[in-house]
CSV table of C-alpha atoms and ligand atoms in Angstrom, one decimal:
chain,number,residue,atom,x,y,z
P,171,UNK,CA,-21.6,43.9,-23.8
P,172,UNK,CA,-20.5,40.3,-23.3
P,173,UNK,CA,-18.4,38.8,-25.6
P,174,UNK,CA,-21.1,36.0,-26.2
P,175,UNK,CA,-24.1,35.0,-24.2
P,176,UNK,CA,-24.8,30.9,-23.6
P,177,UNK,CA,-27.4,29.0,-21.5
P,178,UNK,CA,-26.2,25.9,-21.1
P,179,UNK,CA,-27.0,22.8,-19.0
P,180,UNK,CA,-25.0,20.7,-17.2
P,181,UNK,CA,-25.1,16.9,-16.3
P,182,UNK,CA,-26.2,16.2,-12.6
P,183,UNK,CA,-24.4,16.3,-9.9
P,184,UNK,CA,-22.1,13.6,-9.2
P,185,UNK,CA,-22.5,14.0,-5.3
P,186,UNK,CA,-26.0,14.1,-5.0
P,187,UNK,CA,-26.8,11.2,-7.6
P,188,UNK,CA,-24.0,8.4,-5.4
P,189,UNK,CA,-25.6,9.7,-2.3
P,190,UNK,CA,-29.1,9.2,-3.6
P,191,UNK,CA,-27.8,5.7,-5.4
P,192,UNK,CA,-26.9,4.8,-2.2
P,193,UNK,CA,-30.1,5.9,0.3
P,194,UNK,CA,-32.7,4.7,-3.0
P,195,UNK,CA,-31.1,1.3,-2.4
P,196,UNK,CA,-30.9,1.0,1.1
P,197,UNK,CA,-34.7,2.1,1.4
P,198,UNK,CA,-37.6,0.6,1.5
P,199,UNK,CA,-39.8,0.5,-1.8
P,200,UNK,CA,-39.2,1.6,-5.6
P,201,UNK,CA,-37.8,5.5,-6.0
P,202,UNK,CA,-36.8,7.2,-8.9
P,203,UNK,CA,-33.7,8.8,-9.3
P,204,UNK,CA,-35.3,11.7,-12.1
P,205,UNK,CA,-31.6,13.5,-14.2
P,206,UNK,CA,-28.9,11.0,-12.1
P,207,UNK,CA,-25.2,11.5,-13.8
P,208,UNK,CA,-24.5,9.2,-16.1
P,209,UNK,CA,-21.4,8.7,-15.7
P,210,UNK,CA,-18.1,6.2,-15.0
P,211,UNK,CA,-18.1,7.4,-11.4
P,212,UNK,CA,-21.9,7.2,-10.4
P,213,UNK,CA,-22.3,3.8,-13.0
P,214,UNK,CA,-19.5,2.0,-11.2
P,215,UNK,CA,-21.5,2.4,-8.1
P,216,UNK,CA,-25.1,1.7,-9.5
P,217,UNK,CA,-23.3,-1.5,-11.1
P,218,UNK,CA,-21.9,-2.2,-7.6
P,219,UNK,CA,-25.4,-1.8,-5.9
P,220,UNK,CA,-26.9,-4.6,-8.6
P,221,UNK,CA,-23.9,-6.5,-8.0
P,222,UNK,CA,-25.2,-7.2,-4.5
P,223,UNK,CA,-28.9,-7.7,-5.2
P,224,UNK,CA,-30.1,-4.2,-5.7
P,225,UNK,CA,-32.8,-4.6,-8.7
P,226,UNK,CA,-32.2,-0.8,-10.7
P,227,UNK,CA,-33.6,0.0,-13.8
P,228,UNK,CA,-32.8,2.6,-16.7
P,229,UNK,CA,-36.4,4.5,-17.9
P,230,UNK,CA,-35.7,6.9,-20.5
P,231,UNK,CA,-33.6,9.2,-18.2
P,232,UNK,CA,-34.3,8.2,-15.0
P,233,UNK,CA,-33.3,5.1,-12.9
P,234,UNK,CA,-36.0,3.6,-11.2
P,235,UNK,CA,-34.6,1.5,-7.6
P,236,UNK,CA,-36.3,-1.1,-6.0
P,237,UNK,CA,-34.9,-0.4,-2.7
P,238,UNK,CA,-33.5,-3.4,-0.4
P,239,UNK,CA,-34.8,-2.3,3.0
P,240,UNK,CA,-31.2,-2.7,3.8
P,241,UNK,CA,-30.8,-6.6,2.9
P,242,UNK,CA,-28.8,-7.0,0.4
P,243,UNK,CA,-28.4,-10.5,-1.3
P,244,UNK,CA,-25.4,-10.6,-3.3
P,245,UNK,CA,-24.6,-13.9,-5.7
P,246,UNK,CA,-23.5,-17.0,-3.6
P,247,UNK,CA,-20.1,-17.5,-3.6
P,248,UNK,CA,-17.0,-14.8,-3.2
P,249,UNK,CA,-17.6,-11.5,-5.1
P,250,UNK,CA,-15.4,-8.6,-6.1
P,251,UNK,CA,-16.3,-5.3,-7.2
P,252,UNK,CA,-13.9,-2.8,-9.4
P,253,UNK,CA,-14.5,0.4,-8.6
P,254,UNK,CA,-12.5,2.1,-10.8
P,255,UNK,CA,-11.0,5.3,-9.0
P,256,UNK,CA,-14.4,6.4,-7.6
P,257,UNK,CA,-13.0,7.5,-4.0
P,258,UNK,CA,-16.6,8.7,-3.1
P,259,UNK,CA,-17.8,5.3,-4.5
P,260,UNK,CA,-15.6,2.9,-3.1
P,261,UNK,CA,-16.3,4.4,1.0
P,262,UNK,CA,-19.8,4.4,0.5
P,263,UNK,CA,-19.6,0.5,-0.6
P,264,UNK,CA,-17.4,-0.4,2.1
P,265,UNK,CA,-19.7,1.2,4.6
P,266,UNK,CA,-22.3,-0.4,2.7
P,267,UNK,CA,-21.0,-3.7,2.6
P,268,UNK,CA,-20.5,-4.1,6.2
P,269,UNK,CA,-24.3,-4.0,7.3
P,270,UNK,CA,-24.8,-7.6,5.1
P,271,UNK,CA,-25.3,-10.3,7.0
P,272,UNK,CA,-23.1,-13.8,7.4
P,273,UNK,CA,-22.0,-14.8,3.9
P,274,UNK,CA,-18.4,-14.9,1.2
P,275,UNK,CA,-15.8,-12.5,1.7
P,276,UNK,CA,-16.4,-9.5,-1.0
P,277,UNK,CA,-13.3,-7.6,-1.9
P,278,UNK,CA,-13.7,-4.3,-3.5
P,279,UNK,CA,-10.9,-3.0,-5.7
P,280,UNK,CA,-9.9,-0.8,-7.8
P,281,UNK,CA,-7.5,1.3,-10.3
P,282,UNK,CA,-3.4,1.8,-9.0
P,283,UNK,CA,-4.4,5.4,-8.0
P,284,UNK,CA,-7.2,4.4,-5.8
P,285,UNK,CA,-5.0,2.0,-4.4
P,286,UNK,CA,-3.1,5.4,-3.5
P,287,UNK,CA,-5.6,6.9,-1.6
P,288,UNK,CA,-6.6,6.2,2.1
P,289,UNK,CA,-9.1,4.5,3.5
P,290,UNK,CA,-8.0,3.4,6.9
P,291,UNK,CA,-9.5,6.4,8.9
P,292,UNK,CA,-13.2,4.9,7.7
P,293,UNK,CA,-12.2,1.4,7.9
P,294,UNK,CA,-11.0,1.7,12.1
P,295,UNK,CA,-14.6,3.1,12.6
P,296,UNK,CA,-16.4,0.4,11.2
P,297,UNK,CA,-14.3,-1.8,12.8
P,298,UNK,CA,-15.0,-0.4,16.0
P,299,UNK,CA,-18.6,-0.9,15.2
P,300,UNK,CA,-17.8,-4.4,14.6
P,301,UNK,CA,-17.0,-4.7,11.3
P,302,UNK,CA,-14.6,-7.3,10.1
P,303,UNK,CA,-13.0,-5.3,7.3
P,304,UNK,CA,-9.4,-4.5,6.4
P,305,UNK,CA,-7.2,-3.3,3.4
P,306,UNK,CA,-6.5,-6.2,1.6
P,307,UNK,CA,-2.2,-5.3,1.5
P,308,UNK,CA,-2.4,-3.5,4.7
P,309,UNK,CA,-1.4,-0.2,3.3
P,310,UNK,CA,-4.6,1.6,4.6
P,311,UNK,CA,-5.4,2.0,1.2
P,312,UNK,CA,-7.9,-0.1,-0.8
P,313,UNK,CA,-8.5,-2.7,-2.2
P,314,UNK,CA,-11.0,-3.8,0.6
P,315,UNK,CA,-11.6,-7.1,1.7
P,316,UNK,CA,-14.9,-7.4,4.0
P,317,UNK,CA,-16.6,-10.7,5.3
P,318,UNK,CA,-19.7,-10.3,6.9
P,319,UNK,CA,-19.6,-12.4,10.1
P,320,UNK,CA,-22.8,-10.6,11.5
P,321,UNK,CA,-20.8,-9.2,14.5
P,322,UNK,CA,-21.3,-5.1,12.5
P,323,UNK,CA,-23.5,-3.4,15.3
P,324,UNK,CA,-23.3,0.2,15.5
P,325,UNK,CA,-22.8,2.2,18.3
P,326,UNK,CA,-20.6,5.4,20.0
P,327,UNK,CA,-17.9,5.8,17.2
P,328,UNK,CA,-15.4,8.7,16.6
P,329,UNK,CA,-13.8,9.0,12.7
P,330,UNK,CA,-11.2,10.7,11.7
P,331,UNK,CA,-12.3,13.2,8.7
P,332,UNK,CA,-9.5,15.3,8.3
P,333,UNK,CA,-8.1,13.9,4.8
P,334,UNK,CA,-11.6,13.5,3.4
P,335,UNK,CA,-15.5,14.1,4.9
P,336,UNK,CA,-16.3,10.9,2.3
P,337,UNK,CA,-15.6,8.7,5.9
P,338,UNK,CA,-18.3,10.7,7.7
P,339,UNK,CA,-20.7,10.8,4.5
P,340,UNK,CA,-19.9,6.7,4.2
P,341,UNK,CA,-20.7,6.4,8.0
P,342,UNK,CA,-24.0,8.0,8.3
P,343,UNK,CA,-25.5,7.0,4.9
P,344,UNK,CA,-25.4,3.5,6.5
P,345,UNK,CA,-26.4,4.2,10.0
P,346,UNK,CA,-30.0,4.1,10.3
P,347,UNK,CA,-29.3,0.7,9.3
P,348,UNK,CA,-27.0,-0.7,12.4
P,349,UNK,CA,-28.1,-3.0,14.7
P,350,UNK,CA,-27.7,-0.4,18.0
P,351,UNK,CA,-28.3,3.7,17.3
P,352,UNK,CA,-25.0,5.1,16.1
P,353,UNK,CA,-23.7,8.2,17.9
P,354,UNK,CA,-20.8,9.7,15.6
P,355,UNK,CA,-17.9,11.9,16.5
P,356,UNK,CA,-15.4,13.4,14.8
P,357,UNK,CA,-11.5,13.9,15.9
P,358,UNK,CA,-10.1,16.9,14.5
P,359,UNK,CA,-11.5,19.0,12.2
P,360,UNK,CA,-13.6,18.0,8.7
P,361,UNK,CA,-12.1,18.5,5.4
P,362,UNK,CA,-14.7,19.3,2.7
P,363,UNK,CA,-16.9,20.2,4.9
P,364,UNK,CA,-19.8,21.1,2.5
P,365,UNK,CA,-20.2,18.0,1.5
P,366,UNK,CA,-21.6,17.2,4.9
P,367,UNK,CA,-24.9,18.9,4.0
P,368,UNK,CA,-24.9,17.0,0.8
P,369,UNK,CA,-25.3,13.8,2.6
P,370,UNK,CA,-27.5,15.4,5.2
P,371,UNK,CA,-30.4,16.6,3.0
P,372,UNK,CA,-30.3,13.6,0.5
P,373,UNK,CA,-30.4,11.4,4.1
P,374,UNK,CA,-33.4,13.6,5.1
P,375,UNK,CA,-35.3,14.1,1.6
P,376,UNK,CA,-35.1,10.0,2.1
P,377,UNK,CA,-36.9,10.3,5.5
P,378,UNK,CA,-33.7,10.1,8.0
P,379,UNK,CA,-33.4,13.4,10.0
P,380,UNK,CA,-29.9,13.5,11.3
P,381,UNK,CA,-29.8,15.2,14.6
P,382,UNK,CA,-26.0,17.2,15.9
P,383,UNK,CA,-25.7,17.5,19.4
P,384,UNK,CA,-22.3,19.0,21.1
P,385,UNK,CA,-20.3,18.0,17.5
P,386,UNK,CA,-21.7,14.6,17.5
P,387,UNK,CA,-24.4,12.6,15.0
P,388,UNK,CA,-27.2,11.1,16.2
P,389,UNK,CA,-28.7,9.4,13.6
P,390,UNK,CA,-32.0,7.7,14.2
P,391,UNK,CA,-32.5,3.6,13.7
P,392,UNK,CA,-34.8,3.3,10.8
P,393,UNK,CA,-35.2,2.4,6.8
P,394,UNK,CA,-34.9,5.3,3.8
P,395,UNK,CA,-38.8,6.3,2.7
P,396,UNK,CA,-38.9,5.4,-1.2
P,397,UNK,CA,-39.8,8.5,-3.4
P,398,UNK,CA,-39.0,10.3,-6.9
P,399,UNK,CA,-36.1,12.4,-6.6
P,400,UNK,CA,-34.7,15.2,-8.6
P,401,UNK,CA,-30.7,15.4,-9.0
P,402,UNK,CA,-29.8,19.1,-9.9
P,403,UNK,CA,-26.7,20.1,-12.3
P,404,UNK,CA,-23.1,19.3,-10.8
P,405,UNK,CA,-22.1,22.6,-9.5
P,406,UNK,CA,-18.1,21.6,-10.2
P,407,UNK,CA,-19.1,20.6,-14.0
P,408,UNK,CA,-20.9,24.2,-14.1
P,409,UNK,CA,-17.2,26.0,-12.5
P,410,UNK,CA,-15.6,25.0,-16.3
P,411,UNK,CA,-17.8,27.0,-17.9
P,412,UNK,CA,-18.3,29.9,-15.2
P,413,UNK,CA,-14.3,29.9,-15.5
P,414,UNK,CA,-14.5,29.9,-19.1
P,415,UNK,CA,-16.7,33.4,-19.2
P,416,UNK,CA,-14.6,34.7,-16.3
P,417,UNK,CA,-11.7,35.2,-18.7
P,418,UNK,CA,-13.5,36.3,-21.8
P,419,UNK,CA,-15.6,38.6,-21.0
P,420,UNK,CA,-18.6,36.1,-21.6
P,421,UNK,CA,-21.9,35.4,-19.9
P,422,UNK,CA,-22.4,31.9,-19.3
P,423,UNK,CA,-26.4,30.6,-17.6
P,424,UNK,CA,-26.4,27.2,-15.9
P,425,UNK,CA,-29.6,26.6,-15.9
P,426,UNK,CA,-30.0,23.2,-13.8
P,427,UNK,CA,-27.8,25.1,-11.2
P,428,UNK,CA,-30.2,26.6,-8.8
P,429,UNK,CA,-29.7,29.5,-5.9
P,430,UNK,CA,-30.5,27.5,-3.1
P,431,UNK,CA,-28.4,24.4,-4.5
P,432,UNK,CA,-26.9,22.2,-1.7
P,433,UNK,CA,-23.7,21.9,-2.8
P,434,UNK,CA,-21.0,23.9,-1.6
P,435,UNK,CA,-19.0,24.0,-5.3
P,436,UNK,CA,-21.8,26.3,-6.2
P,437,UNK,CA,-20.5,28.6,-3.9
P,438,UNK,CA,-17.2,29.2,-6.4
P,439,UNK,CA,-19.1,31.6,-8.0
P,440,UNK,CA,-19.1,33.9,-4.6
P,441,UNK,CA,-15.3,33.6,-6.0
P,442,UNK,CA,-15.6,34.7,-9.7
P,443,UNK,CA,-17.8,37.8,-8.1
P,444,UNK,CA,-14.6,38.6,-5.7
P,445,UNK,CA,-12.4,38.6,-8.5
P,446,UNK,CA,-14.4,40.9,-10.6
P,447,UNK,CA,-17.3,39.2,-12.3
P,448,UNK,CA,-21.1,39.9,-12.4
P,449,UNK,CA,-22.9,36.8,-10.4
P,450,UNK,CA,-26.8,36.4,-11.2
P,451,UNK,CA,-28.5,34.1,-8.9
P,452,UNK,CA,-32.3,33.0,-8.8
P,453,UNK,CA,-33.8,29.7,-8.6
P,454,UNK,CA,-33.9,29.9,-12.8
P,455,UNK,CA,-30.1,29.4,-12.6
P,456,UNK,CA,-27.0,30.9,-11.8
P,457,UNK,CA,-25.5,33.4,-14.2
P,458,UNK,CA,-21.5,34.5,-14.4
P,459,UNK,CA,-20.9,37.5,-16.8
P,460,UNK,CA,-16.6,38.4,-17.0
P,461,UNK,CA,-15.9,41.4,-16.8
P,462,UNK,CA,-14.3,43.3,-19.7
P,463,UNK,CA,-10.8,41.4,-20.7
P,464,UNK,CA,-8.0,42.6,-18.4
P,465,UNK,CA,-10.6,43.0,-15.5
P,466,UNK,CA,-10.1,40.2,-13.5
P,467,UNK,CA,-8.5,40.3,-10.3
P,468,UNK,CA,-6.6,37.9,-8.1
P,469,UNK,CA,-7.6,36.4,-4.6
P,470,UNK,CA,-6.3,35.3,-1.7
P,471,UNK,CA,-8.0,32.2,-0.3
P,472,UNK,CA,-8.9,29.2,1.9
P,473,UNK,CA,-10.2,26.5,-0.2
P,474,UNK,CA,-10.6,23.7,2.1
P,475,UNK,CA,-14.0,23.4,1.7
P,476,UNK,CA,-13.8,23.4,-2.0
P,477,UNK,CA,-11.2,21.0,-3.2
P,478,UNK,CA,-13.0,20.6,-6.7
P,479,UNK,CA,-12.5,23.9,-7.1
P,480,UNK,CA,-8.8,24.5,-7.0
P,481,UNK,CA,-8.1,23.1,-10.3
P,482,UNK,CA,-10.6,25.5,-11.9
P,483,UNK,CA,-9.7,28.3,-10.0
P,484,UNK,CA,-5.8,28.3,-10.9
P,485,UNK,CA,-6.7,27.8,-14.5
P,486,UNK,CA,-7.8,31.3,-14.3
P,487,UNK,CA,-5.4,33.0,-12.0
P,488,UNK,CA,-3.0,33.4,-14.5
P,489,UNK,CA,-4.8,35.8,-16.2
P,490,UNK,CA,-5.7,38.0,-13.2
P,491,UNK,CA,-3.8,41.1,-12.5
P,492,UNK,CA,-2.1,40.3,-9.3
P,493,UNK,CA,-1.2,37.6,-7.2
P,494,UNK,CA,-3.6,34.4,-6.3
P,495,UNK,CA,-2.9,32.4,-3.0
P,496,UNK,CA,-4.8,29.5,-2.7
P,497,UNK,CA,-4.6,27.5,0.8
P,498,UNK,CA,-5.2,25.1,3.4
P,499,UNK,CA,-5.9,22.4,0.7
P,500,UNK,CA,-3.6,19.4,1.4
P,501,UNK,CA,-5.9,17.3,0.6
P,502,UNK,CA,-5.6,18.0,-3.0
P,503,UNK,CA,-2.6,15.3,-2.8
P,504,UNK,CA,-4.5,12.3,-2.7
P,505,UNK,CA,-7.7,13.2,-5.3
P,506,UNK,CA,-7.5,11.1,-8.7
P,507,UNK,CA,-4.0,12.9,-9.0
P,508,UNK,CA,-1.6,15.3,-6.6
P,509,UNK,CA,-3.5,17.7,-8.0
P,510,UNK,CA,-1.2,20.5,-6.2
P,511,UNK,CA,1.8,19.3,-8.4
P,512,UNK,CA,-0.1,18.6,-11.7
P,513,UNK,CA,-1.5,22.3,-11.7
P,514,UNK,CA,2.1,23.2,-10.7
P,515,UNK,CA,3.7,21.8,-13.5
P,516,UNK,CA,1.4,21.7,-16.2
P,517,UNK,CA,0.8,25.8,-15.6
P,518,UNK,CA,4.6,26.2,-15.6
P,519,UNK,CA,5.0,24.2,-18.4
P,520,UNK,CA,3.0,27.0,-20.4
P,521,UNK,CA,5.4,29.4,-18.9
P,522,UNK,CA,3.0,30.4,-16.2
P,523,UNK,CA,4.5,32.1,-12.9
P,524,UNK,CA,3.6,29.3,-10.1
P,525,UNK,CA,4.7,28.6,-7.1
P,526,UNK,CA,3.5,24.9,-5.1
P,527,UNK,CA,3.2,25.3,-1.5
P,528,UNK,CA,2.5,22.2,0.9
P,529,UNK,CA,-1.3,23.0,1.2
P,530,UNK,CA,-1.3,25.0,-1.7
P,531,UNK,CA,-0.4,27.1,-4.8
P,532,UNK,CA,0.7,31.0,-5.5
P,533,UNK,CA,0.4,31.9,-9.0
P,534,UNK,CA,0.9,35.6,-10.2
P,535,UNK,CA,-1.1,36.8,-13.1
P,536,UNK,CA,0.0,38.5,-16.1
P,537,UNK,CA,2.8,36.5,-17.6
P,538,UNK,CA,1.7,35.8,-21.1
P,539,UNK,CA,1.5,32.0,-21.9
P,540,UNK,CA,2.5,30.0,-24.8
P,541,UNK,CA,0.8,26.5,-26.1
P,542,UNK,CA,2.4,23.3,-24.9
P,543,UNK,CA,0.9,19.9,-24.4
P,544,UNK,CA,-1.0,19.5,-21.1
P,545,UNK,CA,-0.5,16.3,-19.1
P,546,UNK,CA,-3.8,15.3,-17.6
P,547,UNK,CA,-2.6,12.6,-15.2
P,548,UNK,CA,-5.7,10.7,-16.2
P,549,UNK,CA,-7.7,13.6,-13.8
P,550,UNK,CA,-10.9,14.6,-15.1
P,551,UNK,CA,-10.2,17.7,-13.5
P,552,UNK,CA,-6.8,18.7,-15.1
P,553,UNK,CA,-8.3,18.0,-18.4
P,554,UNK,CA,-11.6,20.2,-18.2
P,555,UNK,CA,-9.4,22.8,-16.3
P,556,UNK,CA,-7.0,23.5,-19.1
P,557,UNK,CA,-9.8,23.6,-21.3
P,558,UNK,CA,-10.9,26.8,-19.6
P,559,UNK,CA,-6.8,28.1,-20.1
P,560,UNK,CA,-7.0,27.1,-23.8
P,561,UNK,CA,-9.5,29.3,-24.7
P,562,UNK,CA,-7.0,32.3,-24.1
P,563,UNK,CA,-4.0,30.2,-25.1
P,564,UNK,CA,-4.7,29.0,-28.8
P,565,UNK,CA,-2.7,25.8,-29.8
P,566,UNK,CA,-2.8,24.2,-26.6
P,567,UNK,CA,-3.3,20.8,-26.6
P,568,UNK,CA,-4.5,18.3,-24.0
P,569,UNK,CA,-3.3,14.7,-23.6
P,570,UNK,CA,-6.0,12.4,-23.1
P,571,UNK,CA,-9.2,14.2,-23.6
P,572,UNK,CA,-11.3,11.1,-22.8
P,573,UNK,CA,-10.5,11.2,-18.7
P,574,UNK,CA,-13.4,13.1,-18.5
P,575,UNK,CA,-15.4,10.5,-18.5
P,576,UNK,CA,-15.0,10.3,-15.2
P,577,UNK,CA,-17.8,13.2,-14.4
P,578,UNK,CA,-19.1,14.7,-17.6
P,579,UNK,CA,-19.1,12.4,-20.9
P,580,UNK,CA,-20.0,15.2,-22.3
P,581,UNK,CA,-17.9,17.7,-21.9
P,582,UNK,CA,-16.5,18.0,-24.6
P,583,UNK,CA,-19.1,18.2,-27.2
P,584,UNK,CA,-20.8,21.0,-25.0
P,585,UNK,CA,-17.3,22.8,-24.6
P,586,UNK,CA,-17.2,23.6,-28.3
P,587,UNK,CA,-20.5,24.5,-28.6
P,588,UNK,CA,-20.7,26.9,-25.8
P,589,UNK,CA,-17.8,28.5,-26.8
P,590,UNK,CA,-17.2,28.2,-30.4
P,591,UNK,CA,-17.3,31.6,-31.3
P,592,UNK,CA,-14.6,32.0,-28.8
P,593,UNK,CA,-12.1,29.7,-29.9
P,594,UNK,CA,-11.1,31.8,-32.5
P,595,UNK,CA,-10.9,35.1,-31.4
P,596,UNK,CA,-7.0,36.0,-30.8
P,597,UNK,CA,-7.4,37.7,-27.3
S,879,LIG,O1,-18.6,13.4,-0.9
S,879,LIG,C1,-18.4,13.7,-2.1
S,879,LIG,O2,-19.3,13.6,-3.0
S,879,LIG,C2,-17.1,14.3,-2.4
S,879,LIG,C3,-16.3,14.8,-1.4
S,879,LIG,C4,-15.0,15.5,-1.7
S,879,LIG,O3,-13.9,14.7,-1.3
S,879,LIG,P1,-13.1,14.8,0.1
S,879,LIG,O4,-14.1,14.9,1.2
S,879,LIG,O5,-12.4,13.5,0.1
S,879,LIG,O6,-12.3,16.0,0.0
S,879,LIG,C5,-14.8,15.9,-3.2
S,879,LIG,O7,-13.5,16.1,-3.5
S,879,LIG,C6,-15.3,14.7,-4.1
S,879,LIG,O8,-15.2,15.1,-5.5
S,879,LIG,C7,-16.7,14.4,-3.9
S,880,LIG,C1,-12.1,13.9,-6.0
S,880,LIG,C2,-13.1,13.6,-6.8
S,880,LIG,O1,-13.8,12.4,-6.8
S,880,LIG,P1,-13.6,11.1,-5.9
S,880,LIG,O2,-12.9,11.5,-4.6
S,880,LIG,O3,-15.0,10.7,-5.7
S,880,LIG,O4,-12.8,10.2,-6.7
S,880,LIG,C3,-13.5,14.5,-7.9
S,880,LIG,O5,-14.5,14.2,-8.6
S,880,LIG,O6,-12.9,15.6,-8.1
């Protein structure tokens, strides 16, 4: 018997609703984005879109777009957008802001850790496509300055995906749009690859049908077709709680997060079931039950293609039996933290046994853990991580609670009541 039994659900996906923000606006006609995420991330973009003409509207739950057709018409006059440290965000706006026509330089900036994290590799290809668009202290970082001169045209470009697939994403959201067809293709290999098919289904539930020939993108010349559009539950809010009855012996239903979900974090649950728990899946929801305490097992694995996930995943390795190796995740380093070293240090700090590796972390299970307070680095991430290790370790505490914000407003307040009965058994 579980522990407890909770069906829960979570806030849309963060992924889907900036990718639909994005093709919504660019269309042509007045869709409606049914359960988007509200919130910072996906608002700082919607703000972003109005700030250059794009009419949105809140209606009850929904935001209802009245899509551009791809002509923007920001204020006259020399605009900047803050983009907080939205690094999805901030490279689809650049990407976006390069297909307006002649007008005021816009600058797009930013908090000091998304001034941090690159941006160059996206920035070269739109300027191979004509682009006049730089980062504004040259450190291939934003902020971004972009003046449309009219000269952005499109064509044969190759991008550079290996620190983050947000470059290819930003690139073919915005290329139906250019001037000449654009042919994309990559050098070197994609990080995050998943999120690939993100973009590629919400580009073709919006009418644009991507075609891949010999590793390259074709993407056909054409507008977005307007329609209502249904954002499921973010698969990486959903790992928390998965995590959470992982190591109590819990069942935990997401119910928004369905089988045949398009984003590759639901996949972390293919994980949990490695390491020991009970996976439901049907297009109902996704169910995680933990197996009896003590039951859980460590793994060794490649998580490049589920960055989000690492976080989550070595909150619970410590109470495996046996060693967890997570690699090939350097890209970790530049999320809205080194997220390698914060897990390193806050997990030793409880007296965890963890080891930091250039691409990745080694942490042995079965050291017991006492309370400290948890850093969060202002990482929405850290924060709803070490939630999952505090319901073993009672008396943790966690600086700065409110960085969730970031992803899940929420979190908090749904934390408590999923697993209230939890937080006080002594395990
Ligand atoms: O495209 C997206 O929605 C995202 C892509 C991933 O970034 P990288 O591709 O930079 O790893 C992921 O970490 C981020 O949270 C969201
Ligand atoms: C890395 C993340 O987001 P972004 O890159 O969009 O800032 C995240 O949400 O974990």
């Amino acid at each position: 018997m579980p522990l407890l039994e909770k069906t829960i659900c979570v806030p849309g996906s963060k992924s889907i609703t900036q990718r639909a923000l994005v093709t919504a606006a660019l269309g042509q006609g007045t869709s409606t984005i049914v359960g988007p995420l509200r919130s910072e991330d996906p608002l700082l973009l919607k703000d972003a879109l109005v700030a250059l003409g794009c009419n949105i509207e809140e209606k009850g739950d929904d935001w209802v777009i009245n899509g551009t057709g791809g002509n923007f018409a920001p204020a006259q006059g020399k605009c900047s957008i803050f983009m907080g440290n939205n690094g999805t965000g901030i490279r689809f706006l650049t990407a976006v802001v390069c297909l307006l026509e002649k007008g005021p330089e816009i600058e797009l900036t930013c908090t000091k850790r998304m001034e941090a994290r690159p941006i160059e590799s996206l920035l070269q290809a739109l300027r191979a496509m004509g682009a006049n668009v730089k980062s504004k202290f040259n450190t291939g970082c934003p902020p971004v300055v972009i003046v449309p001169d009219g000269s952005f045209k499109g064509g044969d470009v190759t991008i550079d995906a290996s620190k983050s697939s947000q470059y290819l994403s930003a690139l073919l959201l915005i290329a139906p749009y250019t001037k000449i067809p654009t042919r994309i293709s990559l050098v070197g290999p994609l990080a995050s690859s998943p999120y690939l098919k993100i973009t590629l289904s919400v580009m073709e539930a919006f009418g644009i049908k991507v075609e891949e020939d010999s590793g390259a993108f074709l993407v056909p010349q054409g507008s977005y077709r307007a329609r209502e559009f249904q954002i499921e539950g973010d698969a990486s809010s959903a790992s928390y709680f998965f995590a959470g009855a992982a190591i109590t012996g819990s069942s935990v239903t997401v119910e928004n997060l369905p089988q045949d979900s398009i984003q590759g974090d639901a996949r972390f649950v293919d994980l949990l079931e490695k390491m020991g728990c009970t996976v439901m899946r049907s297009q109902k929801g996704t169910t995680v039950v933990g197996p009896s305490v003590g039951g859980l097992k460590g793994v060794e694995v490649s998580m490049k293609d589920m960055p989000d996930m690492v976080p989550t995943l070595a909150a619970i390795a410590p109470f495996a039996n046996g060693t967890t190796v997570i690699k090939d995740c350097p890209h970790l380093r530049i999320k809205e933290t080194d997220r390698l070293a914060a897990m390193a240090t806050e997990l030793a700090r409880l007296g965890a046994d963890v080891e930091e590796l250039d691409d990745g972390l080694i942490i042995r299970g079965g050291k017991g853990l006492r309370p400290s307070r948890i850093k969060t680095y202002d990482d929405h991430r850290i924060a709803m991580s070490f939630a999952v290790v505090g319901l073993k370790v009672k008396g943790l505490e966690i600086e700065d609670p409110s960085c969730v914000k970031k992803s899940f407003p929420g979190f908090w307040e749904l934390w408590d009541k999923t697993f209230l009965e939890v937080l006080s058994v002594e395990f």
